[in-house]
mmCIF file of C-alpha atoms in Angstrom:
data_model
loop_
_atom_site.group_PDB
_atom_site.id
_atom_site.type_symbol
_atom_site.label_atom_id
_atom_site.label_comp_id
_atom_site.label_asym_id
_atom_site.label_seq_id
_atom_site.Cartn_x
_atom_site.Cartn_y
_atom_site.Cartn_z
ATOM 1 C CA MET A 981 163.350 81.631 -9.451
ATOM 2 C CA ALA A 982 165.046 83.270 -12.145
ATOM 3 C CA ILE A 983 169.017 82.398 -13.462
ATOM 4 C CA VAL A 984 170.552 83.675 -16.040
ATOM 5 C CA LEU A 985 173.568 81.448 -17.171
ATOM 6 C CA ARG A 986 177.208 82.703 -17.965
ATOM 7 C CA THR A 987 178.457 81.588 -21.384
ATOM 8 C CA GLN A 988 181.247 78.830 -19.126
ATOM 9 C CA GLN A 989 177.905 76.508 -18.535
ATOM 10 C CA LEU A 990 175.860 77.198 -22.007
ATOM 11 C CA PRO A 991 177.909 74.000 -23.508
ATOM 12 C CA ARG A 992 176.442 71.904 -20.388
ATOM 13 C CA LEU A 993 172.835 73.120 -21.446
ATOM 14 C CA LEU A 994 173.769 72.114 -25.327
ATOM 15 C CA ALA A 995 174.308 69.193 -24.313
ATOM 16 C CA THR A 996 170.538 68.230 -23.061
ATOM 17 C CA LEU A 997 169.178 69.687 -25.704
ATOM 18 C CA GLN A 998 170.940 67.278 -27.998
ATOM 19 C CA ASN A 999 168.359 65.107 -29.568
ATOM 20 C CA ILE A 1000 165.698 66.971 -28.812
ATOM 21 C CA PRO A 1001 164.255 68.235 -32.576
ATOM 22 C CA LYS A 1002 161.722 70.536 -31.336
ATOM 23 C CA THR A 1003 164.858 72.469 -29.727
ATOM 24 C CA ASN A 1004 166.708 73.236 -32.888
ATOM 25 C CA HIS A 1005 166.002 76.725 -32.743
ATOM 26 C CA ILE A 1006 167.306 77.045 -29.436
ATOM 27 C CA ARG A 1007 170.243 74.916 -30.061
ATOM 28 C CA GLY A 1008 171.424 77.566 -33.260
ATOM 29 C CA GLU A 1009 171.035 80.816 -30.667
ATOM 30 C CA ILE A 1010 173.918 78.295 -28.262
ATOM 31 C CA LEU A 1011 176.081 78.437 -31.140
ATOM 32 C CA SER A 1012 175.749 81.633 -31.898
ATOM 33 C CA LYS A 1013 176.824 83.029 -28.746
ATOM 34 C CA LEU A 1014 179.460 80.152 -28.318
ATOM 35 C CA ARG A 1015 181.228 80.764 -31.885
ATOM 36 C CA SER A 1016 180.203 84.376 -31.624
ATOM 37 C CA VAL A 1017 178.072 85.000 -34.385
ATOM 38 C CA ILE A 1018 174.845 87.221 -32.217
ATOM 39 C CA THR A 1019 176.032 87.364 -28.693
ATOM 40 C CA ASP A 1020 172.872 89.484 -28.001
ATOM 41 C CA TYR A 1021 170.890 86.334 -26.282
ATOM 42 C CA ASP A 1022 170.395 86.089 -22.787
ATOM 43 C CA PHE A 1023 170.126 81.885 -21.650
ATOM 44 C CA ILE A 1024 167.270 82.294 -18.057
ATOM 45 C CA VAL A 1025 166.594 78.805 -16.655
ATOM 46 C CA ASP A 1026 164.315 78.602 -13.484
ATOM 47 C CA ARG A 1027 167.167 76.382 -11.425
ATOM 48 C CA TRP A 1028 170.164 75.202 -12.788
ATOM 49 C CA PRO A 1029 171.699 72.739 -13.074
ATOM 50 C CA ASP A 1030 168.570 70.080 -12.708
ATOM 51 C CA TYR A 1031 166.384 73.033 -14.791
ATOM 52 C CA ARG A 1032 162.731 72.589 -15.510
ATOM 53 C CA ALA A 1033 161.934 75.892 -18.369
ATOM 54 C CA LEU A 1034 164.263 77.863 -20.120
ATOM 55 C CA VAL A 1035 163.842 81.136 -21.651
ATOM 56 C CA VAL A 1036 166.228 82.816 -23.970
ATOM 57 C CA ARG A 1037 165.646 86.576 -24.979
ATOM 58 C CA ILE A 1038 167.354 89.939 -26.033
ATOM 59 C CA ASN A 1039 169.576 91.652 -23.359
ATOM 60 C CA PRO A 1040 168.176 94.967 -23.437
ATOM 61 C CA VAL A 1041 171.428 96.083 -22.065
ATOM 62 C CA THR A 1042 174.187 94.567 -23.418
ATOM 63 C CA ALA A 1043 172.755 94.456 -26.523
ATOM 64 C CA LYS A 1044 174.389 95.299 -30.350
ATOM 65 C CA PHE A 1045 170.418 94.651 -32.109
ATOM 66 C CA PRO A 1046 168.473 95.753 -29.641
ATOM 67 C CA LYS A 1047 166.210 97.629 -31.515
ATOM 68 C CA HIS A 1048 165.855 95.016 -34.289
ATOM 69 C CA LEU A 1049 165.712 91.408 -32.457
ATOM 70 C CA ASP A 1050 164.206 92.177 -28.817
ATOM 71 C CA VAL A 1051 160.983 90.982 -30.674
ATOM 72 C CA VAL A 1052 162.322 87.173 -31.062
ATOM 73 C CA SER A 1053 162.113 85.286 -27.750
ATOM 74 C CA SER A 1054 161.892 81.185 -27.535
ATOM 75 C CA VAL A 1055 160.797 78.825 -24.996
ATOM 76 C CA TYR A 1056 161.684 74.737 -24.162
ATOM 77 C CA ALA A 1057 160.364 73.236 -21.460
ATOM 78 C CA LYS A 1058 160.103 70.396 -19.595
ATOM 79 C CA ASP A 1059 157.227 71.069 -17.007
ATOM 80 C CA SER A 1060 155.181 73.781 -18.771
ATOM 81 C CA GLU A 1061 153.319 75.446 -15.587
ATOM 82 C CA ALA A 1062 157.924 75.797 -14.239
ATOM 83 C CA LEU A 1063 157.453 77.861 -17.724
ATOM 84 C CA GLU A 1064 154.502 79.604 -17.727
ATOM 85 C CA SER A 1065 155.469 80.990 -13.873
ATOM 86 C CA LEU A 1066 159.859 81.742 -14.972
ATOM 87 C CA LEU A 1067 157.556 83.702 -17.963
ATOM 88 C CA GLN A 1068 156.217 86.107 -15.538
ATOM 89 C CA ARG A 1069 158.955 86.717 -13.169
ATOM 90 C CA PRO A 1070 160.948 90.419 -12.844
ATOM 91 C CA ARG A 1071 163.314 90.938 -15.662
ATOM 92 C CA VAL A 1072 162.492 87.888 -17.445
ATOM 93 C CA ILE A 1073 160.635 89.231 -20.737
ATOM 94 C CA ASP A 1074 159.054 92.732 -21.126
ATOM 95 C CA CYS A 1075 155.185 92.802 -20.555
ATOM 96 C CA THR A 1076 155.356 96.619 -21.540
ATOM 97 C CA SER A 1077 156.913 96.470 -25.260
ATOM 98 C CA ARG A 1078 156.277 94.167 -28.270
ATOM 99 C CA VAL A 1079 156.722 90.648 -27.520
ATOM 100 C CA GLY A 1080 157.085 87.821 -29.420
ATOM 101 C CA PHE A 1081 158.111 84.482 -29.154
ATOM 102 C CA VAL A 1082 159.501 82.127 -32.295
ATOM 103 C CA GLY A 1083 159.007 78.736 -32.984
ATOM 104 C CA VAL A 1084 156.321 77.790 -29.933
ATOM 105 C CA HIS A 1085 155.367 74.242 -29.645
ATOM 106 C CA PRO A 1086 152.564 72.488 -28.576
ATOM 107 C CA TYR A 1087 153.831 71.549 -25.227
ATOM 108 C CA GLU A 1088 155.200 75.119 -23.795
ATOM 109 C CA MET A 1089 152.119 76.945 -26.357
ATOM 110 C CA GLN A 1090 150.037 77.056 -24.087
ATOM 111 C CA ALA A 1091 151.955 78.383 -21.308
ATOM 112 C CA VAL A 1092 152.813 81.297 -22.827
ATOM 113 C CA VAL A 1093 149.619 82.076 -23.808
ATOM 114 C CA ASN A 1094 148.597 82.027 -20.453
ATOM 115 C CA ALA A 1095 151.776 84.119 -18.951
ATOM 116 C CA MET A 1096 150.767 87.198 -21.688
ATOM 117 C CA GLN A 1097 147.589 86.892 -20.603
ATOM 118 C CA LYS A 1098 148.175 87.074 -17.132
ATOM 119 C CA GLN A 1099 149.803 90.438 -18.202
ATOM 120 C CA GLN A 1100 146.891 91.603 -19.863
ATOM 121 C CA ARG A 1101 148.333 91.359 -23.062
ATOM 122 C CA LYS A 1102 146.490 90.111 -26.495
ATOM 123 C CA HIS A 1103 148.369 88.296 -28.730
ATOM 124 C CA GLN A 1104 148.020 87.077 -32.567
ATOM 125 C CA MET A 1105 149.191 82.832 -33.511
ATOM 126 C CA PHE A 1106 150.683 82.253 -37.059
ATOM 127 C CA LEU A 1107 151.453 78.761 -37.972
ATOM 128 C CA LEU A 1108 155.218 77.915 -39.276
ATOM 129 C CA LEU A 1109 156.569 74.388 -40.244
ATOM 130 C CA ASP A 1110 160.126 73.524 -39.651
ATOM 131 C CA MET A 1111 162.033 71.821 -42.291
ATOM 132 C CA LYS A 1112 164.606 69.688 -42.584
ATOM 133 C CA GLY A 1113 167.252 69.245 -44.921
ATOM 134 C CA THR A 1114 169.745 66.676 -44.970
ATOM 135 C CA GLU A 1115 172.300 65.382 -46.484
ATOM 136 C CA LYS A 1116 170.227 62.418 -47.488
ATOM 137 C CA THR A 1117 167.086 64.756 -48.371
ATOM 138 C CA LEU A 1118 168.965 68.118 -50.423
ATOM 139 C CA LYS A 1119 169.074 67.962 -54.353
ATOM 140 C CA ASN A 1120 171.725 69.518 -55.910
ATOM 141 C CA CYS A 1121 170.841 72.003 -58.454
ATOM 142 C CA PRO A 1122 173.329 73.314 -60.978
ATOM 143 C CA VAL A 1123 174.457 76.307 -62.176
ATOM 144 C CA PRO A 1124 173.142 77.526 -65.351
ATOM 145 C CA ASP A 1125 175.935 77.569 -68.065
ATOM 146 C CA GLY A 1126 177.408 80.893 -67.634
ATOM 147 C CA PHE A 1127 176.038 81.766 -64.849
ATOM 148 C CA LYS A 1128 178.231 82.249 -61.454
ATOM 149 C CA ILE A 1129 178.160 81.681 -57.627
ATOM 150 C CA ARG A 1130 179.214 83.940 -55.199
ATOM 151 C CA SER A 1131 178.993 85.306 -51.483
ATOM 152 C CA LEU A 1132 177.313 88.183 -49.995
ATOM 153 C CA ILE A 1133 179.240 91.113 -49.461
ATOM 154 C CA PRO A 1134 178.616 93.411 -46.732
ATOM 155 C CA GLU A 1135 178.544 96.390 -48.764
ATOM 156 C CA GLN A 1136 175.614 94.816 -50.331
ATOM 157 C CA ALA A 1137 173.865 94.819 -46.744
ATOM 158 C CA TYR A 1138 171.515 97.646 -48.197
ATOM 159 C CA LEU A 1139 170.152 95.941 -50.736
ATOM 160 C CA VAL A 1140 169.077 92.715 -48.519
ATOM 161 C CA ASN A 1141 168.015 95.100 -46.087
ATOM 162 C CA SER A 1142 165.608 96.667 -48.141
ATOM 163 C CA MET A 1143 164.241 93.268 -49.844
ATOM 164 C CA TRP A 1144 163.705 92.073 -46.746
ATOM 165 C CA PRO A 1145 159.227 91.857 -45.751
ATOM 166 C CA TYR A 1146 160.718 92.311 -42.104
ATOM 167 C CA ASN A 1147 163.479 95.301 -41.854
ATOM 168 C CA ASP A 1148 162.992 97.992 -39.554
ATOM 169 C CA GLY A 1149 165.834 100.510 -41.831
ATOM 170 C CA ILE A 1150 169.234 100.721 -39.970
ATOM 171 C CA HIS A 1151 168.288 98.509 -37.305
ATOM 172 C CA SER A 1152 168.465 95.686 -39.489
ATOM 173 C CA GLU A 1153 170.677 96.865 -41.528
ATOM 174 C CA SER A 1154 173.141 96.517 -39.541
ATOM 175 C CA TYR A 1155 171.967 92.560 -38.477
ATOM 176 C CA VAL A 1156 171.902 92.058 -42.346
ATOM 177 C CA LYS A 1157 175.367 93.416 -42.699
ATOM 178 C CA GLU A 1158 177.228 91.304 -39.859
ATOM 179 C CA LEU A 1159 175.112 88.405 -40.536
ATOM 180 C CA ILE A 1160 176.636 88.584 -44.036
ATOM 181 C CA SER A 1161 180.649 88.868 -42.471
ATOM 182 C CA LYS A 1162 179.900 85.580 -40.506
ATOM 183 C CA GLN A 1163 176.949 83.499 -42.244
ATOM 184 C CA PRO A 1164 176.843 81.389 -45.206
ATOM 185 C CA SER A 1165 175.930 83.086 -48.204
ATOM 186 C CA CYS A 1166 175.068 83.018 -51.683
ATOM 187 C CA CYS A 1167 174.658 84.835 -54.415
ATOM 188 C CA LEU A 1168 173.520 84.090 -58.478
ATOM 189 C CA TYR A 1169 174.693 86.602 -60.864
ATOM 190 C CA ASN A 1170 174.041 85.576 -65.116
ATOM 191 C CA ARG A 1171 176.142 85.949 -67.940
ATOM 192 C CA GLU A 1172 175.761 89.208 -68.373
ATOM 193 C CA ARG A 1173 176.879 89.627 -64.288
ATOM 194 C CA SER A 1174 174.490 90.757 -62.948
ATOM 195 C CA LEU A 1175 172.271 89.771 -60.006
ATOM 196 C CA VAL A 1176 170.075 87.825 -59.681
ATOM 197 C CA GLY A 1177 169.191 86.853 -56.312
ATOM 198 C CA TYR A 1178 170.696 85.879 -52.368
ATOM 199 C CA ALA A 1179 170.194 84.211 -49.986
ATOM 200 C CA LEU A 1180 171.881 84.676 -46.337
ATOM 201 C CA ALA A 1181 171.743 82.104 -43.137
ATOM 202 C CA TYR A 1182 170.019 83.812 -39.548
ATOM 203 C CA HIS A 1183 172.703 83.465 -36.897
ATOM 204 C CA TYR A 1184 170.701 80.513 -35.769
ATOM 205 C CA GLY A 1185 171.946 78.728 -38.143
ATOM 206 C CA TYR A 1186 168.369 78.564 -40.178
ATOM 207 C CA LEU A 1187 167.692 79.384 -43.477
ATOM 208 C CA GLY A 1188 166.091 83.094 -45.259
ATOM 209 C CA PHE A 1189 166.243 86.163 -47.093
ATOM 210 C CA LEU A 1190 166.156 84.004 -50.119
ATOM 211 C CA HIS A 1191 165.550 86.302 -52.508
ATOM 212 C CA VAL A 1192 165.154 86.472 -56.813
ATOM 213 C CA MET A 1193 165.108 90.041 -58.629
ATOM 214 C CA LYS A 1194 161.729 91.071 -60.055
ATOM 215 C CA GLU A 1195 163.076 90.586 -63.530
ATOM 216 C CA HIS A 1196 164.953 86.984 -63.244
ATOM 217 C CA ARG A 1197 161.719 85.456 -61.617
ATOM 218 C CA ARG A 1198 159.616 81.921 -62.636
ATOM 219 C CA ARG A 1199 162.937 80.522 -64.244
ATOM 220 C CA GLY A 1200 163.750 78.361 -61.642
ATOM 221 C CA TYR A 1201 166.452 80.202 -59.880
ATOM 222 C CA ALA A 1202 165.885 80.603 -57.040
ATOM 223 C CA LYS A 1203 165.514 76.248 -56.940
ATOM 224 C CA VAL A 1204 168.943 77.248 -57.394
ATOM 225 C CA ILE A 1205 170.513 79.130 -54.878
ATOM 226 C CA ALA A 1206 168.064 77.770 -52.383
ATOM 227 C CA SER A 1207 170.214 74.696 -53.136
ATOM 228 C CA HIS A 1208 173.968 76.017 -52.423
ATOM 229 C CA ILE A 1209 172.394 78.365 -49.761
ATOM 230 C CA ALA A 1210 171.664 74.663 -48.188
ATOM 231 C CA ALA A 1211 174.984 72.761 -49.481
ATOM 232 C CA LEU A 1212 176.599 75.991 -47.682
ATOM 233 C CA CYS A 1213 175.238 75.392 -44.372
ATOM 234 C CA LEU A 1214 175.363 70.895 -44.414
ATOM 235 C CA GLN A 1215 179.631 72.143 -44.030
ATOM 236 C CA GLN A 1216 178.554 73.454 -40.591
ATOM 237 C CA MET A 1217 176.252 71.338 -39.409
ATOM 238 C CA GLU A 1218 174.670 67.824 -39.588
ATOM 239 C CA GLU A 1219 170.899 69.226 -40.991
ATOM 240 C CA VAL A 1220 169.515 72.876 -42.214
ATOM 241 C CA HIS A 1221 166.326 73.873 -41.835
ATOM 242 C CA ILE A 1222 163.593 76.825 -42.510
ATOM 243 C CA TYR A 1223 160.831 78.449 -41.697
ATOM 244 C CA VAL A 1224 158.039 78.492 -43.427
ATOM 245 C CA LEU A 1225 154.885 80.196 -42.863
ATOM 246 C CA LYS A 1226 151.971 77.735 -43.061
ATOM 247 C CA GLY A 1227 149.650 78.288 -46.107
ATOM 248 C CA ASN A 1228 152.744 79.634 -48.318
ATOM 249 C CA THR A 1229 152.211 77.155 -50.813
ATOM 250 C CA ALA A 1230 155.318 78.612 -53.405
ATOM 251 C CA SER A 1231 157.762 78.695 -50.001
ATOM 252 C CA ILE A 1232 156.701 75.527 -49.089
ATOM 253 C CA GLU A 1233 157.045 73.756 -52.702
ATOM 254 C CA LEU A 1234 160.366 75.282 -53.211
ATOM 255 C CA SER A 1235 161.238 74.463 -50.420
ATOM 256 C CA LYS A 1236 160.284 70.716 -50.874
ATOM 257 C CA SER A 1237 161.798 70.431 -54.268
ATOM 258 C CA VAL A 1238 164.991 70.676 -53.014
ATOM 259 C CA GLY A 1239 164.428 68.573 -50.209
ATOM 260 C CA PHE A 1240 163.422 70.078 -47.417
ATOM 261 C CA VAL A 1241 161.024 67.553 -45.180
ATOM 262 C CA GLN A 1242 158.327 69.281 -42.949
ATOM 263 C CA ASN A 1243 159.339 67.683 -39.711
ATOM 264 C CA LYS A 1244 156.059 65.858 -37.895
ATOM 265 C CA ASP A 1245 154.752 68.639 -35.881
ATOM 266 C CA SER A 1246 153.876 72.083 -36.251
ATOM 267 C CA CYS A 1247 155.410 75.140 -34.382
ATOM 268 C CA TRP A 1248 153.603 78.588 -33.789
ATOM 269 C CA TRP A 1249 154.596 82.514 -34.129
ATOM 270 C CA ILE A 1250 152.989 84.170 -30.921
ATOM 271 C CA GLU A 1251 153.048 88.099 -30.560
ATOM 272 C CA THR A 1252 151.724 90.658 -28.525
ATOM 273 C CA GLN A 1253 150.993 93.254 -31.495
ATOM 274 C CA GLY A 1254 152.517 93.612 -35.496
ATOM 275 C CA SER A 1255 151.392 92.763 -38.329
ATOM 276 C CA GLU A 1256 151.805 88.589 -40.026
ATOM 277 C CA LYS A 1257 155.383 87.863 -40.188
ATOM 278 C CA LYS A 1258 156.944 85.984 -43.826
ATOM 279 C CA MET A 1259 158.904 83.106 -42.093
ATOM 280 C CA GLY A 1260 161.731 81.606 -44.293
ATOM 281 C CA PHE A 1261 162.236 81.932 -48.032
ATOM 282 C CA ASN A 1262 160.283 85.101 -49.529
ATOM 283 C CA HIS A 1263 159.901 83.381 -52.858
ATOM 284 C CA LYS A 1264 157.982 85.639 -55.632
#
């Protein structure tokens, strides 16, 4: 059985996921829908309320951004066999197109892989670090004298999207514009009022989009922007998260320098096709 939960049922689902660190991403998706940030996702369980498996995926019919978000799904399981079975139910995941799962933890990983293999879909996997920052760990990096911090404005969506490693043109630009209007963001401007760099939170609350303009790099500005966007997010939540691709040394070191700490368990990005994703801060 596959049950799509109604919006009224999501607070109860959210309550069941509290204090489970590996569900940070899914909790962010639930809050995004409840707060009307991005409401494109369905929450599907094998039974209710005593569910054993949960799949979060785009609604292909009602989604506002189906062309961009259709590849990003997430899962959680109390019973891995139940998750494997749920993933193979009709209309849960469209295995005829590109499929991707973000933040898959070891317990759920084999169920996802098995489901893909039974659908005869080749897949690739990339190891991610889910790094966390709290009021106790995050560091304040002061704004240089004469510099200003401002929020992004919707008119800057084209610029942000054009610099984003996994933009897909106008589809992702619309998504970015929506985020700018609803999520924490910050821009750093220098004494000449030129844009130095910016950052923006995803709809599920994780940080990303950090970019420093080429002519301003290697001067420590990324730390300033990262610390300020993290502080803005802490005004809305108790902890802030970021995905970083394992092996992306620059992003890992940047995140650590402003107080992000690696969670005990790593997780995976799993997809059926496409190129490697650059998760987290795109620091150059």
